[in-house]
């Protein structure tokens, strides 16, 4: 039996860094029994590879006029909020939470409801080429377990957190400190004992206003004890920043609250960061924490426009997040487009074209950049040897597709058109860990 289970030949696009975009033309990629990339070589070496690995011609897939890219990585999404995607776009963050988000999330105490919503959302993510998502659940232990089970069932790689909130929350959607800690520890154990390497737990205080100091300290201790990632929100909205300052006058900044409670380190993923101060950015640089940039959400809830280039120039880890449902689009292609638009808007404001992000950089941030931001770049994000084969087979010539391709288009033209115009109709097949999860 051959070590190689799948072979693809044609064009591959990936990145090795922010400014290291690669188009590998006329190459051949092999996937081994363990779902990892065994080789990526010029097609001229195909016969030699066939002799070495003893694989049959029948397992070779010709990408044709299409191409292959790494799977998308969503660094920040709220799974329960997929119910109200596209609603509440007329409200700012704090009003939106009260009117739409908290009422929606409170319903997830019902297991059947959670199973219906989460099943649809996980399948939609895979349909759109998001092979990995960093999810917020709700405060409900059982429904968070359901999300874990469904990601494992459908084959999506995921980092999942049970949300914690014990203050400034509705009476029907709040938990005590003891219940929050008990259920968090139970959730961590449940995920760790799950017979899959696709899903990992993450500590998830919703944000400072809904977590008191005692809860934050204890969550920090759980993260430290179990060597876990941490995710939350920071400096998304000016009113939110002012609220945190009122709640914690003893701290230098919003980020300092997390830092002093053991929740800001090199395993931390903070969503937004629109209004970080110079001192806060230096803190992120110092401790190695990352930012999930959620441009669509920041536009939709009128939160603001992040200066992304400022973070990148400081070599702060940045990934892209859809932030469903603050963001109305769950597609990472839309996430890339909004990131580009946001950067252009910032360049108008600052009169500095350097702040613009081009489509290659946007693609990097949605793949390897996001993988690095959530601590999975050793496994996924590009086509380096022995990484897990999480990938998309993209076709640009599809019936009733979202854009037209012409014989005069180069393969690079087709790639760029897909970034700006493509959608799930162009994704012919999706693979996670070497297994096909979308036909």
PDB file of C-alpha atoms in Angstrom, residues 293-302 321-323 325-329 334-335 338-339 342:
ATOM      1  CA  UNK A 293      -9.124  42.051  12.870  1.00  0.00           C
ATOM      2  CA  UNK A 294     -12.868  42.112  12.140  1.00  0.00           C
ATOM      3  CA  UNK A 295     -13.321  44.809   9.502  1.00  0.00           C
ATOM      4  CA  UNK A 296     -16.870  43.898   8.467  1.00  0.00           C
ATOM      5  CA  UNK A 297     -18.102  43.983  12.049  1.00  0.00           C
ATOM      6  CA  UNK A 298     -16.276  47.219  12.765  1.00  0.00           C
ATOM      7  CA  UNK A 299     -18.017  48.795   9.769  1.00  0.00           C
ATOM      8  CA  UNK A 300     -21.430  47.269  10.496  1.00  0.00           C
ATOM      9  CA  UNK A 301     -21.662  48.305  14.151  1.00  0.00           C
ATOM     10  CA  UNK A 302     -20.004  51.665  13.416  1.00  0.00           C
ATOM     11  CA  UNK A 321     -12.201  37.312  11.829  1.00  0.00           C
ATOM     12  CA  UNK A 322     -15.718  37.435  10.428  1.00  0.00           C
ATOM     13  CA  UNK A 323     -17.109  38.207  13.911  1.00  0.00           C
ATOM     14  CA  UNK A 325     -22.923  38.312  13.671  1.00  0.00           C
ATOM     15  CA  UNK A 326     -21.446  41.699  14.415  1.00  0.00           C
ATOM     16  CA  UNK A 327     -20.151  41.019  10.944  1.00  0.00           C
ATOM     17  CA  UNK A 328     -22.971  40.197   8.556  1.00  0.00           C
ATOM     18  CA  UNK A 329     -20.844  37.948   6.307  1.00  0.00           C
ATOM     19  CA  UNK A 334     -15.698  38.980   2.114  1.00  0.00           C
ATOM     20  CA  UNK A 335     -13.499  39.343   5.173  1.00  0.00           C
ATOM     21  CA  UNK A 338     -13.442  44.412   3.825  1.00  0.00           C
ATOM     22  CA  UNK A 339      -9.926  44.310   5.254  1.00  0.00           C
ATOM     23  CA  UNK A 342     -10.713  49.328   5.652  1.00  0.00           C
TER      24      UNK A 342
END
